[in-house]
mmCIF file of C-alpha atoms in Angstrom:
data_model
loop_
_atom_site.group_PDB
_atom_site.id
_atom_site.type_symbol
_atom_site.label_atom_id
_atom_site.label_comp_id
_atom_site.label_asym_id
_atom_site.label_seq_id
_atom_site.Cartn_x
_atom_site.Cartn_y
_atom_site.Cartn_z
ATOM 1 C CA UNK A 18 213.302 128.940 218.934
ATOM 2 C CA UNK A 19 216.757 128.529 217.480
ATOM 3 C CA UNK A 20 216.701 127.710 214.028
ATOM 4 C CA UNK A 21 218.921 124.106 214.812
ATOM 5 C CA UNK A 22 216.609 122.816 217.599
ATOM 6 C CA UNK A 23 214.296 123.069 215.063
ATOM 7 C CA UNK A 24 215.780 120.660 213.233
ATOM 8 C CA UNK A 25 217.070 118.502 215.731
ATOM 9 C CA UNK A 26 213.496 117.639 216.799
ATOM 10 C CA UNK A 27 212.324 116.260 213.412
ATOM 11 C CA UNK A 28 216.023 114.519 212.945
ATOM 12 C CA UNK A 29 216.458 113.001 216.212
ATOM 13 C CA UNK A 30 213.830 110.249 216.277
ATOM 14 C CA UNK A 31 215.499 108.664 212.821
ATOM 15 C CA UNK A 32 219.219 108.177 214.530
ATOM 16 C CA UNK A 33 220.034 104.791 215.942
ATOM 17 C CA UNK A 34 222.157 102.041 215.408
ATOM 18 C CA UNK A 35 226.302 102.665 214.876
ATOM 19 C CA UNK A 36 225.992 106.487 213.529
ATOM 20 C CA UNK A 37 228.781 108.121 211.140
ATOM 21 C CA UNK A 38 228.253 111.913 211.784
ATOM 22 C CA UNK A 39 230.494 113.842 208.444
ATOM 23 C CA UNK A 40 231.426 117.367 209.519
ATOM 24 C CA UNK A 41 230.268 117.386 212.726
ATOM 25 C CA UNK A 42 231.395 120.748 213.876
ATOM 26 C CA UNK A 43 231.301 121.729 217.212
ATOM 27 C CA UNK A 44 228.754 118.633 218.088
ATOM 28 C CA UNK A 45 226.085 120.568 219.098
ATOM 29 C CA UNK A 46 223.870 117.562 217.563
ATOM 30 C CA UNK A 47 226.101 114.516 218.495
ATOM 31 C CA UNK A 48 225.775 115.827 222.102
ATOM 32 C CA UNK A 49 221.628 115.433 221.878
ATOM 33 C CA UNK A 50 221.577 112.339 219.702
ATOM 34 C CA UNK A 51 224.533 110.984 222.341
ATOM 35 C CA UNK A 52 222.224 110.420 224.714
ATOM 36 C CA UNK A 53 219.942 108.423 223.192
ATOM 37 C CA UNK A 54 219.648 104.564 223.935
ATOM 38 C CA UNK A 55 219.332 103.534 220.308
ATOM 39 C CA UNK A 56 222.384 105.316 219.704
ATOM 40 C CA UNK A 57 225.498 102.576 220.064
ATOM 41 C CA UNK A 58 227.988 104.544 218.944
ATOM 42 C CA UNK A 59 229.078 107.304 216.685
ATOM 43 C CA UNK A 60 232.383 107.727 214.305
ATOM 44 C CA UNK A 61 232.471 111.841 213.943
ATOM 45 C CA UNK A 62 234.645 113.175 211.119
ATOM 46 C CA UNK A 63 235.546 116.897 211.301
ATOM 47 C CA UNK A 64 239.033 118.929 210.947
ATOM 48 C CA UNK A 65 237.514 120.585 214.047
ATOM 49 C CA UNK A 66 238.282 118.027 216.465
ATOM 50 C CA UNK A 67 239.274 120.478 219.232
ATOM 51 C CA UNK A 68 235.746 121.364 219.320
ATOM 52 C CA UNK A 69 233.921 118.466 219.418
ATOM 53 C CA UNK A 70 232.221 117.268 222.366
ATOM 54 C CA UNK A 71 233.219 114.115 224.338
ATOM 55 C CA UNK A 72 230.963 111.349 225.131
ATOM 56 C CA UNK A 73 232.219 107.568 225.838
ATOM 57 C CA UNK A 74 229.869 106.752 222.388
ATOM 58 C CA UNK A 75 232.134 109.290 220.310
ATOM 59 C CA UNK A 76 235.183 108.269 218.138
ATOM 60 C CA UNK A 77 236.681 111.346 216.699
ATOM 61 C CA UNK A 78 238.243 111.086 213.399
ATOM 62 C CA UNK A 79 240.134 114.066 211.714
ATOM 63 C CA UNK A 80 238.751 114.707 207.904
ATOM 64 C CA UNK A 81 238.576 116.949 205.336
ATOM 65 C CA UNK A 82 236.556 116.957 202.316
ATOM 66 C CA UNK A 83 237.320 116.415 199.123
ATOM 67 C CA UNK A 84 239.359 113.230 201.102
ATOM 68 C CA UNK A 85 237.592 110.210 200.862
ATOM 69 C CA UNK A 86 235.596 109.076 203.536
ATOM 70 C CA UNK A 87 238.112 106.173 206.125
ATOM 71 C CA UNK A 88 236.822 102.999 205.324
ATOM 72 C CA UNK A 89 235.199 102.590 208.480
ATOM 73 C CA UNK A 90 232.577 99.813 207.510
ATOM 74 C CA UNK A 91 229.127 100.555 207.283
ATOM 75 C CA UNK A 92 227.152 102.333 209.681
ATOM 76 C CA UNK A 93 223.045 102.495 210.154
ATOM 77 C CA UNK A 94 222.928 106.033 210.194
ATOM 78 C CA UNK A 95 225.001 108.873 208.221
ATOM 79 C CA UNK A 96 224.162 112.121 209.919
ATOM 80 C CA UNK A 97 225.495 115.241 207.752
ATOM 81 C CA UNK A 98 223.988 118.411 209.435
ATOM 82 C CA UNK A 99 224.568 121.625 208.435
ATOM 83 C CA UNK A 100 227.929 120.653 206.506
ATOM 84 C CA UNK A 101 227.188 120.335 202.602
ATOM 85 C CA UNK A 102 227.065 124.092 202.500
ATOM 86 C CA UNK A 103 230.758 124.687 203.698
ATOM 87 C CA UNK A 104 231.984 122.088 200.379
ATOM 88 C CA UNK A 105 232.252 123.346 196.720
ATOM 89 C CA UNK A 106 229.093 122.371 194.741
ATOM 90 C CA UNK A 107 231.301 119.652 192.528
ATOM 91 C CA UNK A 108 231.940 118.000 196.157
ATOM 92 C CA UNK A 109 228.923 116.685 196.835
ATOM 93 C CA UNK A 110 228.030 113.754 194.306
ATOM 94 C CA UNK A 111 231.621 111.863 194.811
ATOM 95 C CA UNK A 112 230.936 112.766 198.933
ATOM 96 C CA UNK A 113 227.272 110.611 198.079
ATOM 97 C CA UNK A 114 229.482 107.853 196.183
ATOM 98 C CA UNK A 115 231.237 107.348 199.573
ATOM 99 C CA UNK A 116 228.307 107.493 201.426
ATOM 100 C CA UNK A 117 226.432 104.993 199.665
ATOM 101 C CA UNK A 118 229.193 102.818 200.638
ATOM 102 C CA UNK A 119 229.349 103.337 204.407
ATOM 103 C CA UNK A 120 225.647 102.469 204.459
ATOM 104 C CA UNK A 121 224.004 99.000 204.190
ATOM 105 C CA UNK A 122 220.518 97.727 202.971
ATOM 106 C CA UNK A 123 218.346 99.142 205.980
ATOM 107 C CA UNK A 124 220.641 102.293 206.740
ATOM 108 C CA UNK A 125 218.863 105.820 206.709
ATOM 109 C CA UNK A 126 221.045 109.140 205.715
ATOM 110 C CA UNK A 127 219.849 112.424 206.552
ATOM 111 C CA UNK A 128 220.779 115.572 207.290
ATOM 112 C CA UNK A 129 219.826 119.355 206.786
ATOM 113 C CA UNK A 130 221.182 122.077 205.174
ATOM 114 C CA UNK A 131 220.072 126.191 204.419
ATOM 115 C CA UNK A 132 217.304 126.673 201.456
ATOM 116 C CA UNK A 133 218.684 128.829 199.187
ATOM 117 C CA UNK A 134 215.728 130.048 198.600
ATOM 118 C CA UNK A 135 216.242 132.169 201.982
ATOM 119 C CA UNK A 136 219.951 132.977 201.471
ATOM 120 C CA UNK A 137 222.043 132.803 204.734
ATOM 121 C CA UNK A 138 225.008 135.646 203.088
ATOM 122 C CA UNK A 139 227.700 133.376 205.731
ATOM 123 C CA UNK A 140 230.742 133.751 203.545
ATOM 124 C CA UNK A 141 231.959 129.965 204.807
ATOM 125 C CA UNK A 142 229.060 128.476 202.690
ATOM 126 C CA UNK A 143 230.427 127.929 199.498
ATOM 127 C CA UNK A 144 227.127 126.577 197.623
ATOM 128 C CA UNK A 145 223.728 126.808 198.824
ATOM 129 C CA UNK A 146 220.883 124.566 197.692
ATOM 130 C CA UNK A 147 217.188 124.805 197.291
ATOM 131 C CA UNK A 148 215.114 121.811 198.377
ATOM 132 C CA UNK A 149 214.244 121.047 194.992
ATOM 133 C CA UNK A 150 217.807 121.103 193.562
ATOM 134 C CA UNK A 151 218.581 118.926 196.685
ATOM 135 C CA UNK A 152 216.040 116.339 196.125
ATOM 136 C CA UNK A 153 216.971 116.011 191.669
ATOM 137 C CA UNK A 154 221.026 115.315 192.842
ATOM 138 C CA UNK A 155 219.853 112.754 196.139
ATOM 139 C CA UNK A 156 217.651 110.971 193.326
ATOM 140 C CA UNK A 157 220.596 110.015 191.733
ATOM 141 C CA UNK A 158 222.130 108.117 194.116
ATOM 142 C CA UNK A 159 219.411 106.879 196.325
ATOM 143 C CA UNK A 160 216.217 104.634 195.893
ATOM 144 C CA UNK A 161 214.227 106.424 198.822
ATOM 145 C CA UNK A 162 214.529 110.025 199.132
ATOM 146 C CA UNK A 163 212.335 112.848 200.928
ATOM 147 C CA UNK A 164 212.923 116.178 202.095
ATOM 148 C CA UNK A 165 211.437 119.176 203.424
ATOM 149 C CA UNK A 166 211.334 122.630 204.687
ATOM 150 C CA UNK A 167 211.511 122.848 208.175
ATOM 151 C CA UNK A 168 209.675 125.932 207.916
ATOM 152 C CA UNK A 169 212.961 127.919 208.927
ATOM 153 C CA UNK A 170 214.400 127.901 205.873
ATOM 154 C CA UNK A 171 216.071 124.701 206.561
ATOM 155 C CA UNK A 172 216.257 121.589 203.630
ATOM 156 C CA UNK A 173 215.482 118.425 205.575
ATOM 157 C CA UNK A 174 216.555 115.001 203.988
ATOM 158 C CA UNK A 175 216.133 110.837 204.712
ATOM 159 C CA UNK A 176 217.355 109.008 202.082
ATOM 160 C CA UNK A 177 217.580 105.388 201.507
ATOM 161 C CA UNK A 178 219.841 102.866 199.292
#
């Protein structure tokens, strides 16, 4: 099985609401998650916009990190799969900051990412984590935090304000 369906399987069943998807890529996941009925809608940010798919729930909005997020409002779920790889390791706690602020009391944030622990040698990921390093840095900024090995490698996370 591919290593992402994998991970779409255990992700999938925590989406609903309004979703922000950050780095969305190609939209592989927004595609499955699209098609949900819990899902209302979803604001994708990417600089890949070309390749994202199109779905009357998608809003498309171009981004690059280390911009700040659009103040879009808040959202109940904050996908980020297979994305915090591809930023530079001093990225990622002001990219939380933002999050933290496009999610209210009840939102969920989760996402996945390689374990470095099995490293992938892609030259576009620019920092790797393991899932213990993942879990010390998510502590920081949120109340409710798990994550897991997928068993493919793959750092798992749901995290809570």
């Amino acid at each position: 099985e591919r290593y992402d369906w994998e991970y779409y399987k255990q992700l999938l069943p925590i989406i609903s609401g309004d979703v922000l998807d950050i780095g969305s890529g190609a939209g592989m996941f927004v595609e499955q998650y699209a098609k949900e009925d819990a899902v209302k809608s979803i604001t994708c940010l990417d600089k890949y916009l070309d390749e994202l798919v199109s779905h009357e729930k998608v809003e498309r909005i171009n981004w690059v990190c280390p911009e700040p997020l659009p103040e879009l409002g808040v959202f109940d779920t904050v996908v980020s799969t297979e994305f915090i790889e591809h930023i530079e390791r001093g990225q990622l706690e002001p990219l939380l900051e933002q999050i933290k602020k496009a999610m209210h009391a009840d939102s969920v944030f989760i996402g996945s990412t390689p374990n470095k622990i099995a490293p992938t040698q892609n030259p576009y990921h620019l920092y790797e984590y393991t899932l213990s390093e993942l879990l010390s840095i998510f502590k920081n900024y949120f109340t409710e935090v798990e994550a897991w090995d997928n068993g493919q490698n793959c750092t798992l996370w749901k995290a809570k304000l």
